[in-house]
XYZ file of C-alpha atoms in Angstrom:
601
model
C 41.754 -0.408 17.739
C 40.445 -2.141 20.942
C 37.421 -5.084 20.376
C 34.740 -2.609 21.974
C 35.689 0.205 19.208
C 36.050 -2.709 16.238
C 32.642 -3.701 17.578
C 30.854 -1.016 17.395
C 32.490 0.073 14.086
C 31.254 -3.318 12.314
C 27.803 -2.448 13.907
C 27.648 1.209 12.447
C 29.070 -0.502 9.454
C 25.943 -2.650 9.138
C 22.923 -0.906 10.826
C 23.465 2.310 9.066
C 25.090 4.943 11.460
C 27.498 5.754 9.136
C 27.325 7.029 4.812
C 29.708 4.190 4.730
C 26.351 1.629 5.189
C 24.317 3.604 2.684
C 28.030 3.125 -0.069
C 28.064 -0.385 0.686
C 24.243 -1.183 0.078
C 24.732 1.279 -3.212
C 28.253 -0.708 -4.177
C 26.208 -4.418 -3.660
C 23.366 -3.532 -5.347
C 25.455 -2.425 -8.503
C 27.376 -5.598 -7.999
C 23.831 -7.723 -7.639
C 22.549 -6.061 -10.450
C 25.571 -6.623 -12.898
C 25.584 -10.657 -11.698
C 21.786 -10.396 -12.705
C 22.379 -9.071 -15.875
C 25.806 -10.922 -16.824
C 25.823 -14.262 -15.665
C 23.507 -17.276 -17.099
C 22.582 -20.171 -15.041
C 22.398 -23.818 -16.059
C 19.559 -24.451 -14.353
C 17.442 -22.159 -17.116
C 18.336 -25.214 -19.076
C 16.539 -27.289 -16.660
C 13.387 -25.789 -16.558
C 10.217 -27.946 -16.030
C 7.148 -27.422 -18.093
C 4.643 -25.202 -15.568
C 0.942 -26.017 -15.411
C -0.109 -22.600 -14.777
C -2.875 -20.594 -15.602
C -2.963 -17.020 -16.583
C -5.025 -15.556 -13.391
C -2.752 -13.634 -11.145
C -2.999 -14.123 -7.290
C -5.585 -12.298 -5.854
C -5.820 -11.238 -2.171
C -8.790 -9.424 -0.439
C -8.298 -7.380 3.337
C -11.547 -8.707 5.230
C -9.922 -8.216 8.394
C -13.266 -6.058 9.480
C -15.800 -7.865 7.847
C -14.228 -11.364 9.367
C -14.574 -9.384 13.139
C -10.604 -9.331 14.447
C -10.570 -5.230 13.677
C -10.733 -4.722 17.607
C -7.204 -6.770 17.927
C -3.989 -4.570 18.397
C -0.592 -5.690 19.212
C 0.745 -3.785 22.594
C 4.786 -3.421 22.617
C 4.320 -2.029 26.094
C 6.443 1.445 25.012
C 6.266 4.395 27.666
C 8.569 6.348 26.469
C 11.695 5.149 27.667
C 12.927 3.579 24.013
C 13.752 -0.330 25.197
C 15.032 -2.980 23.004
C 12.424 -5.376 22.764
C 9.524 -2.834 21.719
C 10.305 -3.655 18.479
C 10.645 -6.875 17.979
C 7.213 -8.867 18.035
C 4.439 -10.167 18.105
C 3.322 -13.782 16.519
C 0.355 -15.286 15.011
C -1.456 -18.322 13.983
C -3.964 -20.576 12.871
C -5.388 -22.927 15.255
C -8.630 -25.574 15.635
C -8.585 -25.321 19.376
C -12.242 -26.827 19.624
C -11.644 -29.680 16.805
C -14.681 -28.755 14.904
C -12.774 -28.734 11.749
C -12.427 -24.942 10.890
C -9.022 -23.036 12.147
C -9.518 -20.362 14.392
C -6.619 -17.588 15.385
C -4.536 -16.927 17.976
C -2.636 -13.370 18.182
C 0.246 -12.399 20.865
C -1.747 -9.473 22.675
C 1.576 -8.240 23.714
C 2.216 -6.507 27.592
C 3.804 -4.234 29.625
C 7.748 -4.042 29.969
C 7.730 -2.291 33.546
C 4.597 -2.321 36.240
C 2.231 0.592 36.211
C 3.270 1.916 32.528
C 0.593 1.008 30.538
C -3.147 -0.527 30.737
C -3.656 -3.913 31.452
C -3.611 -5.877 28.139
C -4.330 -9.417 27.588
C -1.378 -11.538 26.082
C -3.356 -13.607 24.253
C -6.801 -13.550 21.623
C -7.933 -16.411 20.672
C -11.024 -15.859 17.772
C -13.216 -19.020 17.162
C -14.177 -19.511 13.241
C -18.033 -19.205 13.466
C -17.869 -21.314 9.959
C -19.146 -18.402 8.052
C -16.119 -15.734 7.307
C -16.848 -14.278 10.733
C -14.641 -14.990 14.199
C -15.875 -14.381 17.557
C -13.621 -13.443 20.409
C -13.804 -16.528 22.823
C -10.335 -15.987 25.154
C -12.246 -15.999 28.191
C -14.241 -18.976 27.417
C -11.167 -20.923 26.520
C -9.399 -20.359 29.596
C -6.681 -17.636 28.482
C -8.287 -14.713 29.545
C -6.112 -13.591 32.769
C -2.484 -14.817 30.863
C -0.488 -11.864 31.384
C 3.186 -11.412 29.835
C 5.212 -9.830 27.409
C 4.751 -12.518 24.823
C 6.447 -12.633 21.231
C 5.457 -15.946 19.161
C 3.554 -19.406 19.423
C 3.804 -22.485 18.071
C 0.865 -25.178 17.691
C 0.957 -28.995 17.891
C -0.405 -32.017 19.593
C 2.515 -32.574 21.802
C 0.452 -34.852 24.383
C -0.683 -36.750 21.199
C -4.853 -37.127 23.001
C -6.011 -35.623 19.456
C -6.244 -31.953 20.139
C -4.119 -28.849 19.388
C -2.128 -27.402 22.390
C 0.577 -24.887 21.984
C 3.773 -23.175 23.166
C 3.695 -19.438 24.178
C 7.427 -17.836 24.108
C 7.257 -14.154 25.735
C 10.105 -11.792 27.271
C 10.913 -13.661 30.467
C 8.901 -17.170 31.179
C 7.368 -19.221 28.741
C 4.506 -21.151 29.143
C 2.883 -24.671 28.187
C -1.060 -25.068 27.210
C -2.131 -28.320 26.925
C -6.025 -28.347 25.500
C -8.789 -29.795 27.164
C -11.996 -30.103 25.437
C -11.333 -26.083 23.761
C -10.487 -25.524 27.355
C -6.726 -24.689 28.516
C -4.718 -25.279 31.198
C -0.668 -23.471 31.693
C 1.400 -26.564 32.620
C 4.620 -25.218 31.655
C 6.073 -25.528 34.807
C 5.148 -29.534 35.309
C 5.694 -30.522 31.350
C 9.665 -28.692 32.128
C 9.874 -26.472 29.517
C 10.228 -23.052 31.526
C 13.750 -23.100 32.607
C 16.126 -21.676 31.983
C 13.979 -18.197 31.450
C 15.103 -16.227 28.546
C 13.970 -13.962 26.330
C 12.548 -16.189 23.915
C 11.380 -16.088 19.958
C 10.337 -18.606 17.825
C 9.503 -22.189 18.766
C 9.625 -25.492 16.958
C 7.717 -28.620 17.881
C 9.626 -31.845 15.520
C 9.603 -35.613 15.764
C 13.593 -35.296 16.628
C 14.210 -38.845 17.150
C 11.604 -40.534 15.179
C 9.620 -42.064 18.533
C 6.540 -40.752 18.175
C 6.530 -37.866 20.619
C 6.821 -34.515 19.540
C 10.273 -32.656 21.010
C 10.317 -29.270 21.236
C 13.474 -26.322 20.244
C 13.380 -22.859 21.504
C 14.893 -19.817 20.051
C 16.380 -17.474 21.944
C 17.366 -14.010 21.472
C 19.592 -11.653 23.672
C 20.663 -10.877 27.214
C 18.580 -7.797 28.097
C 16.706 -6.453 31.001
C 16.054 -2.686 31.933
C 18.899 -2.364 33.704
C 20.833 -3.674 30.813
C 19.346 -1.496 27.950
C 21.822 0.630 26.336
C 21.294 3.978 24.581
C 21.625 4.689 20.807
C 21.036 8.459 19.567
C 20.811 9.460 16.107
C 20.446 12.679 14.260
C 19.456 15.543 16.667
C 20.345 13.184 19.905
C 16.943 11.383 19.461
C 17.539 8.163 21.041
C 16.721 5.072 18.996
C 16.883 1.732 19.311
C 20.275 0.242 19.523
C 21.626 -2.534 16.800
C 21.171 -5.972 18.621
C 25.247 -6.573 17.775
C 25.365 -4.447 20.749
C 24.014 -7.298 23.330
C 25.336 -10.751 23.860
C 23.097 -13.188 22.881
C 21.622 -16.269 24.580
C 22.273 -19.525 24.298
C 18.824 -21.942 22.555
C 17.100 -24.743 24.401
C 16.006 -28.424 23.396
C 13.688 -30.747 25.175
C 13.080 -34.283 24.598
C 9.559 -35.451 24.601
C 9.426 -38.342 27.775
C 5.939 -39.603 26.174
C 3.943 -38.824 29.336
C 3.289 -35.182 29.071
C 6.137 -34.104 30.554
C 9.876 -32.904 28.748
C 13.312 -33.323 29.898
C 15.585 -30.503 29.053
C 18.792 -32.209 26.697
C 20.313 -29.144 24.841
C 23.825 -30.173 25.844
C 22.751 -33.517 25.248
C 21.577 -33.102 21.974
C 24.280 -31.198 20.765
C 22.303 -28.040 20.417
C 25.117 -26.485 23.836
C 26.917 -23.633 22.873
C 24.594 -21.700 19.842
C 25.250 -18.149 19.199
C 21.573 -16.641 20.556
C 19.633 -13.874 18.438
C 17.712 -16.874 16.920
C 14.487 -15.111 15.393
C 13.818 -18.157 12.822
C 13.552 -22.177 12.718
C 12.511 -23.948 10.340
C 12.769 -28.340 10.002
C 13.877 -29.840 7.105
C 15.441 -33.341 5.840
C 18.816 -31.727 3.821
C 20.380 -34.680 3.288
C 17.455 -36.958 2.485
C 18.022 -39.627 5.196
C 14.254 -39.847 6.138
C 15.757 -38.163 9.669
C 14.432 -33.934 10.568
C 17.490 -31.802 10.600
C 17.034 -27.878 11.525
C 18.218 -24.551 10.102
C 18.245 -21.529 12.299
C 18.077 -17.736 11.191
C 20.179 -15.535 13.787
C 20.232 -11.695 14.513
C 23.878 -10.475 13.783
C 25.119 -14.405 13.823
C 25.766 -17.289 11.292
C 22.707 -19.291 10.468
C 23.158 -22.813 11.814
C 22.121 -26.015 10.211
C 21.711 -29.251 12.464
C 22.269 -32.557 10.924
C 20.510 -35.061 12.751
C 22.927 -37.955 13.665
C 19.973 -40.440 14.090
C 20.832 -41.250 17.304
C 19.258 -38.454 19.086
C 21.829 -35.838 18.994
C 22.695 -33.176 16.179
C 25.906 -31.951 14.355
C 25.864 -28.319 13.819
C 27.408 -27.624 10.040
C 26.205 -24.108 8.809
C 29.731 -23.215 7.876
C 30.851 -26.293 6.188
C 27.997 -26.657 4.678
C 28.027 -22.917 2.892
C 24.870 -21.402 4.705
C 26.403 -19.728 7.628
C 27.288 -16.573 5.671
C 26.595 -14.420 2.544
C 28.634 -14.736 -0.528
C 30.577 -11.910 1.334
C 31.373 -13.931 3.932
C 29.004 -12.013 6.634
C 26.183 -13.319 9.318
C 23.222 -11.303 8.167
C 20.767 -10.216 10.313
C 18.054 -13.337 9.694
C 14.369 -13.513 11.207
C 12.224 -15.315 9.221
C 12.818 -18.365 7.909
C 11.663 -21.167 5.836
C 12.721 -24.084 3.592
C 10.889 -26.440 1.141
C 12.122 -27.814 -2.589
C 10.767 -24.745 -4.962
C 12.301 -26.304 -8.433
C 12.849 -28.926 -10.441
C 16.288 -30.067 -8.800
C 14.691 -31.826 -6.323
C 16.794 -30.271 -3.580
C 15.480 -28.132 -0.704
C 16.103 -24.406 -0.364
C 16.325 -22.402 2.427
C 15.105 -18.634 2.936
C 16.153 -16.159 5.329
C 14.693 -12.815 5.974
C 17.539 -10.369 6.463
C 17.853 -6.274 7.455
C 17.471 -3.463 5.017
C 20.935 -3.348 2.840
C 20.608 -7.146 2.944
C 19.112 -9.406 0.609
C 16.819 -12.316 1.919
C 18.950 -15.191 2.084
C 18.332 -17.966 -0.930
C 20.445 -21.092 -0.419
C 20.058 -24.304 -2.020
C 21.324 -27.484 -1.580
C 24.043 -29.136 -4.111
C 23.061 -32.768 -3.345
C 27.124 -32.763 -2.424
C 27.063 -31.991 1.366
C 26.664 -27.857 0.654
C 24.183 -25.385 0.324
C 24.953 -22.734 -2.966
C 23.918 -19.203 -1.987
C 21.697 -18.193 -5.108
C 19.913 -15.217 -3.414
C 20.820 -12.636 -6.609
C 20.962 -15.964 -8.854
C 16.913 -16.450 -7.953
C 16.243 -12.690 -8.523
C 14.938 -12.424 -5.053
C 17.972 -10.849 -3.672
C 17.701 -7.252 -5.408
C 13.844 -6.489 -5.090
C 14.507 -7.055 -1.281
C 17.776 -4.944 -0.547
C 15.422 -2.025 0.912
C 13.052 -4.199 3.312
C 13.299 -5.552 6.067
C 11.571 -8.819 6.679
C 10.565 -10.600 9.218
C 7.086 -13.232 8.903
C 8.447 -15.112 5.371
C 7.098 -18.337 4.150
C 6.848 -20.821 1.189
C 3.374 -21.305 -0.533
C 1.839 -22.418 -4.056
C -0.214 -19.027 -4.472
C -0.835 -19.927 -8.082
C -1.657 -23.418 -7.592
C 0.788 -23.793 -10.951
C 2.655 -27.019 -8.396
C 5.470 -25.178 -7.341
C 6.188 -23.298 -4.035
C 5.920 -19.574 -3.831
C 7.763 -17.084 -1.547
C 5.493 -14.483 0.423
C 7.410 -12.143 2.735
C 6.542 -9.500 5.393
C 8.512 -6.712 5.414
C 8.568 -3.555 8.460
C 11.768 -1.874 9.761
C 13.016 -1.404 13.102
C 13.794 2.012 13.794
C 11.178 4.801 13.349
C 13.397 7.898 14.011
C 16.796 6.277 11.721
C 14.500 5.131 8.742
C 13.726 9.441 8.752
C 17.573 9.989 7.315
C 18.303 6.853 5.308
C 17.794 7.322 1.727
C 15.112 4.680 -0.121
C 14.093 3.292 3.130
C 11.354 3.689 5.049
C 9.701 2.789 8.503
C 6.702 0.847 7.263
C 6.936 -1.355 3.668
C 4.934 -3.147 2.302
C 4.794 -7.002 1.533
C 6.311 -8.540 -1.362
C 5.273 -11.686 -3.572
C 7.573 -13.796 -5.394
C 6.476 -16.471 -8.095
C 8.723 -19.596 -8.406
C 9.116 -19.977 -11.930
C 10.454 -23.738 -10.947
C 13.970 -22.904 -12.601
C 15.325 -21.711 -9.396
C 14.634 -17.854 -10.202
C 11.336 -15.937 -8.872
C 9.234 -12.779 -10.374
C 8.308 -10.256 -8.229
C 4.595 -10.038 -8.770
C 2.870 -8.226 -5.875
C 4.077 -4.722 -6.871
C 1.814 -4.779 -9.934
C -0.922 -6.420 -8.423
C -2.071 -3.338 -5.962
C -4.857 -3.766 -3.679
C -3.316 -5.287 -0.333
C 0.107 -5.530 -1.804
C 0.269 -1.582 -1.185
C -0.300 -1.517 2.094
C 2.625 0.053 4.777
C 2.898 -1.896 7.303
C 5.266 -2.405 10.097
C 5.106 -6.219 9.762
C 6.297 -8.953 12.293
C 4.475 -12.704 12.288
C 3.073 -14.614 9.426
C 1.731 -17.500 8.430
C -0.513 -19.629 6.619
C -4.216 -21.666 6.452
C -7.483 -22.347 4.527
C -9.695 -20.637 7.073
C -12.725 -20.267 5.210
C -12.418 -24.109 3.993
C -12.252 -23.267 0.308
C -9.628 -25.148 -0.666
C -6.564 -21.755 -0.823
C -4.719 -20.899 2.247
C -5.401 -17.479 3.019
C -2.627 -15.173 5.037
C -2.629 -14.024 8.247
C -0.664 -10.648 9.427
C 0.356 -8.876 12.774
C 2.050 -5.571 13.047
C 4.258 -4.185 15.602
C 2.233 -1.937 18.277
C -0.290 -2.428 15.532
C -3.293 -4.538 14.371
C -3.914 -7.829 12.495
C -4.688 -8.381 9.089
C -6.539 -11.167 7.989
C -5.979 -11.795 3.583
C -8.544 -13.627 1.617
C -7.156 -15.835 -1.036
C -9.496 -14.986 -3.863
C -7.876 -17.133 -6.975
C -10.707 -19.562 -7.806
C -9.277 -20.219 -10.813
C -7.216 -23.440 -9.571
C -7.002 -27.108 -9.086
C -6.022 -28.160 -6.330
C -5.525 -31.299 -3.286
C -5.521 -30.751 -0.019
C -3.860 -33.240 2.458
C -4.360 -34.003 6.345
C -2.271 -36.432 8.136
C -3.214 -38.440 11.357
C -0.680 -40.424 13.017
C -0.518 -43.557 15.068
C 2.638 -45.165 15.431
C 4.017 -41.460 14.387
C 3.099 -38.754 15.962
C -0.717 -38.295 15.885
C -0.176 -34.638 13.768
C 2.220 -36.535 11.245
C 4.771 -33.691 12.355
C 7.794 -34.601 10.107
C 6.381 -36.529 7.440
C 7.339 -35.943 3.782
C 4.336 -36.221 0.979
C 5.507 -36.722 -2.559
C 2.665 -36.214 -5.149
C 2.882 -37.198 -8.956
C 1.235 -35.602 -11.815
C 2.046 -37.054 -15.019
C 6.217 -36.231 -15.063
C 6.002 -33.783 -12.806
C 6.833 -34.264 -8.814
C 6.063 -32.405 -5.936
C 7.648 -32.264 -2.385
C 6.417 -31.097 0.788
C 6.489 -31.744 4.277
C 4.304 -31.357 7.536
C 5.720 -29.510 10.104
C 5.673 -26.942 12.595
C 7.811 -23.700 12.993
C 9.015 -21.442 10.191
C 7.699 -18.034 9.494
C 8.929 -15.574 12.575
C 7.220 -15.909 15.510
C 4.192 -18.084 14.188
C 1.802 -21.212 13.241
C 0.743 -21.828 10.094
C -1.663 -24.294 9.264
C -0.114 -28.405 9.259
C -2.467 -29.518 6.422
C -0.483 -29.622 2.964
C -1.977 -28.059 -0.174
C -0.575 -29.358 -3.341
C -1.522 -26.811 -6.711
C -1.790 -28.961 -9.757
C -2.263 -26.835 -12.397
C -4.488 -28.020 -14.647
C -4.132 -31.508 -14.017
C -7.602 -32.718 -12.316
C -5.960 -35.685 -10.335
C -3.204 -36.518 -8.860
C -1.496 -40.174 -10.170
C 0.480 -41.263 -7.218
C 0.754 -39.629 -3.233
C 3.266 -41.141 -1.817
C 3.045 -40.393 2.480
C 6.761 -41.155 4.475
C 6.157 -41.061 8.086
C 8.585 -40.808 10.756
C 7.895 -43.642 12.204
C 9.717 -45.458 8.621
C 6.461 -46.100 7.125
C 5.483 -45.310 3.612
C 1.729 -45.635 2.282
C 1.279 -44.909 -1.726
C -2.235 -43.560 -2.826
C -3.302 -43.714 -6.471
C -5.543 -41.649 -8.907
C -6.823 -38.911 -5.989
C -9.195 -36.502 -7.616
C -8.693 -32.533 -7.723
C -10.620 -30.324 -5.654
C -10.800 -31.968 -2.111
C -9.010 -32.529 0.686
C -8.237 -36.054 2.211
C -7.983 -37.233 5.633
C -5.025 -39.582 6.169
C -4.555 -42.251 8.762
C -1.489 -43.732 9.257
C -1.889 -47.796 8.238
C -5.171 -47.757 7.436
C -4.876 -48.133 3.658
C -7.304 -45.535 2.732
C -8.361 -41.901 2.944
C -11.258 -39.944 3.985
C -12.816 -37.431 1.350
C -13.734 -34.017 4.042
C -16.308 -31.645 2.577
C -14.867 -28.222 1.634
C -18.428 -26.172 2.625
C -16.075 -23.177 1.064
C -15.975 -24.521 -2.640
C -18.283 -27.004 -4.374
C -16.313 -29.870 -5.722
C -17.442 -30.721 -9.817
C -19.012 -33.691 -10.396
C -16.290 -34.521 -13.293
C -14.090 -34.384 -10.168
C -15.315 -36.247 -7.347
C -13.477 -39.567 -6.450
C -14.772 -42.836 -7.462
């Protein structure tokens, strides 16, 4: 058999053109299921008293009421069936004006030839009137006339001047806007982070090398242009779109913050040269626990990659040594979303990958011992996801019970396929995990109806307290589709809410780790950018406490190697943090009144 039939035998192996797909999803499931049901874990012998309370997460669509209903993503399809129709768009929470309430950005999408569709804007931007309304100000902040076939964003204070600029990643050239008093200006071309032009995904803004200065990565994804799209037909000679094992992928690209608004490209420099392509997902974390942001990359059809950061300002890529590369079958899924955070009482960090139908979302957590262990049908996330396909995923504490939770986005890829494949379907809807903080999750958002019904074809996600109540609420786009805006309506909660502002770190506190202490019980997070698919979630951190009403110790690392400790912090607020200056600032939450019983002294 000659590599071009081998191929495309692996790829109707894995993308279902063949029964033989449907047998093996059928034969791992059995084999997921009888793991489930046969093997015990040690760590259910580990498991950490939970603070919880019996409300279940609660979620309310006020997409119309809140004003975006007029939003819909444009994929630019004519008719002709090409490759990257199906793939976007981003989303995400922004405070472009600095007025302390995050307003949304959406990819508008675009056209894929000249002349085949109306002229679309790439880009909405929404300002938060304060109220649980948004008003549509693109043309006031200087976006209006971006045209492009966008896919994702990413949102930082690169320039470190105390506003929020961000990174726009399309089809062909990405561009650079750096805010100016709510007002932006495309500088892509002068900062140097255009070239080379790709087709690019997700984007990551991270403190790489500790200086200050946030660097930025860039995911790309294949080698495709219309000359270069290839033709799939299914059933009845429809034509569909064709698996993306089918294209050669492109290579990433890394560039180093110089401090003066400007980048200098350093991928080969860095040790990011040579990377598969078909990166959908990035996500930073610290792995090791060296105080130094290492990286973890979901890829299309490829092995996820893990960067350790050598501290010297170049990376070590160790996905396959490390045990995270591959499934337990020894396969690259097809990963999109991604994100990573410590979800149980080990301590360690786990990493989640959203994967293709037949696949179960990646779960891998890290021994301590220089390896990740793949637990995805150990955490009992693995089987409820075999059917979806997800894309937007992220790590939250829906129930405020002090451990992270897993919310994913699930919509499939082929409209005309899905038709013949048996338990699978075109649109899905999202799915909610609760961390039980033994390593294992419940699947809760099947019984909880209301918005956890709805089909969707699902792409970005992400994260952020718009309505300043103290619960980050969830914000949706679908592919050639709208955007849906989720109220988080569980009151019942304590919680604290933390800001960082940097000075001799970065002025976001991009890569900072916060450790909070209740009682016996720690909790880890970090502030960063990134993660998700295609998207910007808020970078304040909420911690859920359960019903503790204060928090005994905060302890803040910075990048820059300082660490500030904070003692006896009240529930129900959220403080401003400045690095060095010894204290916090209490900020009013006009969204939730704060008990008297639980206001600071």
């Amino acid at each position: 058999m000659n590599d071009l039939k081998l191929r495309n035998f692996f790829v109707k192996l894995k993308y279902g053109f063949s029964l033989r797909s449907c047998l093996a999803g059928s034969l791992l499931s059995l084999s997921i299921l009888l793991s489930c049901t046969a093997k015990k874990t040690t760590d259910q012998s580990n498991t950490a008293q939970r603070n919880s309370t019996t409300a279940s997460p609660a979620f309310t669509e006020v997409t119309q009421t809140a004003g975006l209903s007029e939003f819909k993503y444009v994929n630019g399809a004519f008719g002709k069936v090409w490759f990257p129709e199906q793939m976007a768009a981003g989303c995400g929470f922004i405070d472009y004006d600095n007025d302390d309430w995050l307003d949304i950005l959406l990819v508008g999408g675009g056209a894929l030839a000249p002349n085949t569709i109306p002229d679309t804007p790439a880009l909405w931007l929404y300002r938060n009137n304060g109220d649980g309304t948004f008003s549509l100000k693109t043309k006031e902040a200087g976006l209006a006339e971006v045209r492009g076939y966008g896919t994702g964003i990413t949102v930082a204070d690169y320039d470190n001047d105390g506003d929020e600029d961000f990174y726009f990643t399309t089809l062909r050239r990405n561009l650079l806007f750096r805010n100016e008093g709510a007002v932006f200006t495309e500088v892509g071309k002068q900062a140097g982070v255009v070239e080379p032009v790709r087709w690019s995904s997700s984007a990551i803004f991270f403190d790489a090398d500790r200086d200050g200065w946030l660097d930025l990565y860039v995911c790309n994804y294949a080698d495709w242009s219309p000359e270069k799209d290839l033709t799939c037909l299914v059933e009845g000679g429809t034509k569909d779109y064709c698996p993306p094992g089918m294209y050669v992928g492109v290579e990433n690209a890394y560039y180093h913050n110089n401090g003066d608004g400007a980048f200098t490209e350093q991928t080969a420099k860095a040790g990011f040269a040579n990377s598969p392509g078909k990166s959908l997902g990035v996500a930073e974390i610290d792995f090791n626990q060296d105080g130094w942001p290492d990286l973890v990359i979901a890829n299309d059809g490829e092995r996820t990659l893990l960067y350790e950061n050598d501290r010297d300002g170049t990376f070590t890529e160790k996905g396959t040594i490390a045990g995270i590369a591959y499934s337990e079958l020894g396969e690259a899924r097809a990963g999109m979303g991604i994100d990573a955070g410590v979800t149980d009482s080990t301590g360690q960090v786990s990493v989640f990958v959203g994967n293709f139908s037949q696949e179960m979302v990646g779960v891998y957590r890290y021994t301590g011992k220089g390896w990740f262990a793949d637990r995805s049908a150990l955490s009992k996330v693995g089987r409820p996801t075999l059917p979806m396909l997800t894309f937007g995923l992220f790590l939250m504490d829906v129930d405020f019970d002090t451990d992270l939770d897993l919310f994913i986005a699930n919509g499939h890829v082929y409209p005309v396929r899905t038709k013949f494949m048996d338990g699978i379907t075109y649109r899905e809807p999202a799915q909610l995990f609760l961390s039980n903080n033994d390593g294992t999750f419940e699947e809760v958002g099947k019984n909880l109806g209301s918005v956890w019904s709805q089909q969707m074809v699902a792409r970005g996600a992400a994260y952020g307290d718009y309505d300043r109540d103290g619960d980050p609420d969830i914000l949706l786009t679908e592919n050639s589709g709208a955007t849906h805006l989720w109220q988080n309506d569980f009151k019942n909660s304590n919680f604290l809410r933390v800001r960082l502002e940097g000075r001799q770190s970065n002025r976001d506190g991009v890569s900072s780790r916060l450790v909070a202490v209740v009682g016996k019980h720690r909790m880890e997070r970090r502030v960063r950018t990134g993660s998700s698919y295609l998207s910007s979630a808020e970078e304040t951190v909420t911690f859920g406490l359960g019903s503790a009403t204060r928090v005994d110790s905060l302890m803040v690392y910075w990048p820059s190697s300082r660490a500030e400790q904070f003692v006896s912090i009240a529930a129900h607020q959220e403080i401003h943090i400045i690095e060095g200056a010894a204290s916090f600032m209490q900020m009013p939450l006009p969204g939730r009144k704060i008990p008297s019983n639980h206001l600071a002294p």
